[in-house]
PDB file of C-alpha atoms in Angstrom:
ATOM      1  CA  UNK A   1      51.022  78.494 202.573  1.00  0.00           C
ATOM      2  CA  UNK A   2      48.453  79.315 205.267  1.00  0.00           C
ATOM      3  CA  UNK A   3      51.166  79.385 207.933  1.00  0.00           C
ATOM      4  CA  UNK A   4      53.222  81.810 205.855  1.00  0.00           C
ATOM      5  CA  UNK A   5      50.202  84.070 205.414  1.00  0.00           C
ATOM      6  CA  UNK A   6      49.580  84.034 209.174  1.00  0.00           C
ATOM      7  CA  UNK A   7      53.209  84.989 209.850  1.00  0.00           C
ATOM      8  CA  UNK A   8      52.996  87.816 207.334  1.00  0.00           C
ATOM      9  CA  UNK A   9      49.827  89.148 208.953  1.00  0.00           C
ATOM     10  CA  UNK A  10      51.442  89.061 212.404  1.00  0.00           C
ATOM     11  CA  UNK A  11      54.487  90.923 211.082  1.00  0.00           C
ATOM     12  CA  UNK A  12      52.236  93.497 209.410  1.00  0.00           C
ATOM     13  CA  UNK A  13      50.403  94.072 212.702  1.00  0.00           C
ATOM     14  CA  UNK A  14      53.710  94.560 214.527  1.00  0.00           C
ATOM     15  CA  UNK A  15      54.853  97.008 211.869  1.00  0.00           C
ATOM     16  CA  UNK A  16      51.589  98.944 212.092  1.00  0.00           C
ATOM     17  CA  UNK A  17      51.891  99.136 215.872  1.00  0.00           C
ATOM     18  CA  UNK A  18      55.465 100.431 215.648  1.00  0.00           C
ATOM     19  CA  UNK A  19      54.391 103.065 213.123  1.00  0.00           C
ATOM     20  CA  UNK A  20      51.533 104.153 215.393  1.00  0.00           C
ATOM     21  CA  UNK A  21      53.874 104.416 218.390  1.00  0.00           C
ATOM     22  CA  UNK A  22      56.325 106.438 216.292  1.00  0.00           C
ATOM     23  CA  UNK A  23      53.542 108.828 215.249  1.00  0.00           C
ATOM     24  CA  UNK A  24      52.486 109.232 218.885  1.00  0.00           C
ATOM     25  CA  UNK A  25      56.059 109.935 219.940  1.00  0.00           C
ATOM     26  CA  UNK A  26      56.127 112.909 217.554  1.00  0.00           C
ATOM     27  CA  UNK A  27      52.987 114.584 218.964  1.00  0.00           C
ATOM     28  CA  UNK A  28      52.925 117.063 221.862  1.00  0.00           C
ATOM     29  CA  UNK A  29      49.235 116.557 222.692  1.00  0.00           C
ATOM     30  CA  UNK A  30      47.432 113.212 222.663  1.00  0.00           C
ATOM     31  CA  UNK A  31      43.824 112.086 222.763  1.00  0.00           C
ATOM     32  CA  UNK A  32      42.841 109.763 225.613  1.00  0.00           C
ATOM     33  CA  UNK A  33      43.086 106.769 223.300  1.00  0.00           C
ATOM     34  CA  UNK A  34      46.519 107.778 222.013  1.00  0.00           C
ATOM     35  CA  UNK A  35      47.793 108.438 225.533  1.00  0.00           C
ATOM     36  CA  UNK A  36      46.513 105.053 226.690  1.00  0.00           C
ATOM     37  CA  UNK A  37      48.373 103.340 223.854  1.00  0.00           C
ATOM     38  CA  UNK A  38      51.555 105.297 224.500  1.00  0.00           C
ATOM     39  CA  UNK A  39      51.790 104.487 228.211  1.00  0.00           C
ATOM     40  CA  UNK A  40      50.045 101.096 228.062  1.00  0.00           C
ATOM     41  CA  UNK A  41      47.108 101.765 230.353  1.00  0.00           C
ATOM     42  CA  UNK A  42      43.357 101.619 229.843  1.00  0.00           C
ATOM     43  CA  UNK A  43      41.386 104.764 229.000  1.00  0.00           C
ATOM     44  CA  UNK A  44      39.322 104.449 232.234  1.00  0.00           C
ATOM     45  CA  UNK A  45      42.596 104.546 234.202  1.00  0.00           C
ATOM     46  CA  UNK A  46      43.505 107.823 232.507  1.00  0.00           C
ATOM     47  CA  UNK A  47      40.047 109.194 233.324  1.00  0.00           C
ATOM     48  CA  UNK A  48      40.568 108.355 237.015  1.00  0.00           C
ATOM     49  CA  UNK A  49      43.948 110.104 237.008  1.00  0.00           C
ATOM     50  CA  UNK A  50      42.339 113.153 235.357  1.00  0.00           C
ATOM     51  CA  UNK A  51      39.338 113.177 237.733  1.00  0.00           C
ATOM     52  CA  UNK A  52      41.624 112.967 240.781  1.00  0.00           C
ATOM     53  CA  UNK A  53      43.834 115.791 239.491  1.00  0.00           C
ATOM     54  CA  UNK A  54      46.914 113.651 238.977  1.00  0.00           C
ATOM     55  CA  UNK A  55      47.106 114.540 235.272  1.00  0.00           C
ATOM     56  CA  UNK A  56      46.036 117.813 233.656  1.00  0.00           C
ATOM     57  CA  UNK A  57      43.567 117.752 230.803  1.00  0.00           C
ATOM     58  CA  UNK A  58      43.134 120.256 228.018  1.00  0.00           C
ATOM     59  CA  UNK A  59      39.741 120.848 226.385  1.00  0.00           C
ATOM     60  CA  UNK A  60      40.150 123.688 223.894  1.00  0.00           C
ATOM     61  CA  UNK A  61      37.011 122.821 221.936  1.00  0.00           C
ATOM     62  CA  UNK A  62      34.746 121.666 224.737  1.00  0.00           C
ATOM     63  CA  UNK A  63      34.180 117.932 224.498  1.00  0.00           C
ATOM     64  CA  UNK A  64      37.412 116.392 223.216  1.00  0.00           C
ATOM     65  CA  UNK A  65      40.052 115.847 225.920  1.00  0.00           C
ATOM     66  CA  UNK A  66      43.745 116.227 225.150  1.00  0.00           C
ATOM     67  CA  UNK A  67      46.673 115.291 227.355  1.00  0.00           C
ATOM     68  CA  UNK A  68      50.095 116.861 227.137  1.00  0.00           C
ATOM     69  CA  UNK A  69      52.707 114.182 226.504  1.00  0.00           C
ATOM     70  CA  UNK A  70      55.241 115.880 228.779  1.00  0.00           C
ATOM     71  CA  UNK A  71      52.658 115.800 231.631  1.00  0.00           C
ATOM     72  CA  UNK A  72      52.224 112.048 231.125  1.00  0.00           C
ATOM     73  CA  UNK A  73      55.969 111.452 231.158  1.00  0.00           C
ATOM     74  CA  UNK A  74      56.409 113.564 234.304  1.00  0.00           C
ATOM     75  CA  UNK A  75      53.561 111.689 236.008  1.00  0.00           C
ATOM     76  CA  UNK A  76      55.072 108.307 235.178  1.00  0.00           C
ATOM     77  CA  UNK A  77      58.548 109.383 236.268  1.00  0.00           C
ATOM     78  CA  UNK A  78      57.222 110.754 239.568  1.00  0.00           C
ATOM     79  CA  UNK A  79      55.505 107.425 240.162  1.00  0.00           C
ATOM     80  CA  UNK A  80      58.772 105.588 239.620  1.00  0.00           C
ATOM     81  CA  UNK A  81      60.541 107.917 242.057  1.00  0.00           C
ATOM     82  CA  UNK A  82      57.795 107.402 244.639  1.00  0.00           C
ATOM     83  CA  UNK A  83      57.985 103.626 244.207  1.00  0.00           C
ATOM     84  CA  UNK A  84      61.752 103.713 244.783  1.00  0.00           C
ATOM     85  CA  UNK A  85      61.372 105.943 247.850  1.00  0.00           C
ATOM     86  CA  UNK A  86      58.655 103.659 249.240  1.00  0.00           C
ATOM     87  CA  UNK A  87      60.889 100.634 248.729  1.00  0.00           C
ATOM     88  CA  UNK A  88      63.691 102.319 250.705  1.00  0.00           C
ATOM     89  CA  UNK A  89      61.474 103.177 253.681  1.00  0.00           C
ATOM     90  CA  UNK A  90      61.808 100.906 256.698  1.00  0.00           C
ATOM     91  CA  UNK A  91      58.885  98.553 256.991  1.00  0.00           C
ATOM     92  CA  UNK A  92      56.855  98.125 260.136  1.00  0.00           C
ATOM     93  CA  UNK A  93      56.704  94.553 261.239  1.00  0.00           C
ATOM     94  CA  UNK A  94      53.636  93.065 262.806  1.00  0.00           C
ATOM     95  CA  UNK A  95      54.796  91.080 265.774  1.00  0.00           C
ATOM     96  CA  UNK A  96      52.462  88.370 266.881  1.00  0.00           C
ATOM     97  CA  UNK A  97      52.448  87.508 270.548  1.00  0.00           C
ATOM     98  CA  UNK A  98      51.957  83.928 271.407  1.00  0.00           C
ATOM     99  CA  UNK A  99      50.573  83.343 274.897  1.00  0.00           C
TER     100      UNK A  99
END
């Protein structure tokens, strides 16, 4: 009985997470916490990206920071493109001379 209850709780948590992700997918602007959940990074990572100008922030009411979902997607996609381009670049080899 206890094992069944545990399984039900785990399934409920998965369902809740899927519902939350679905809600986030419908929004155009996200809070830092929502954006972190959507792209699976920590909030401090988002703050670094904002502080370094890699992602635009929107603060219409002063304190609360909003991120545009399309900006996040573009940022992630540009990172993937850069990673692919970096992987295609010829690598410099460090030759060691033995005397």
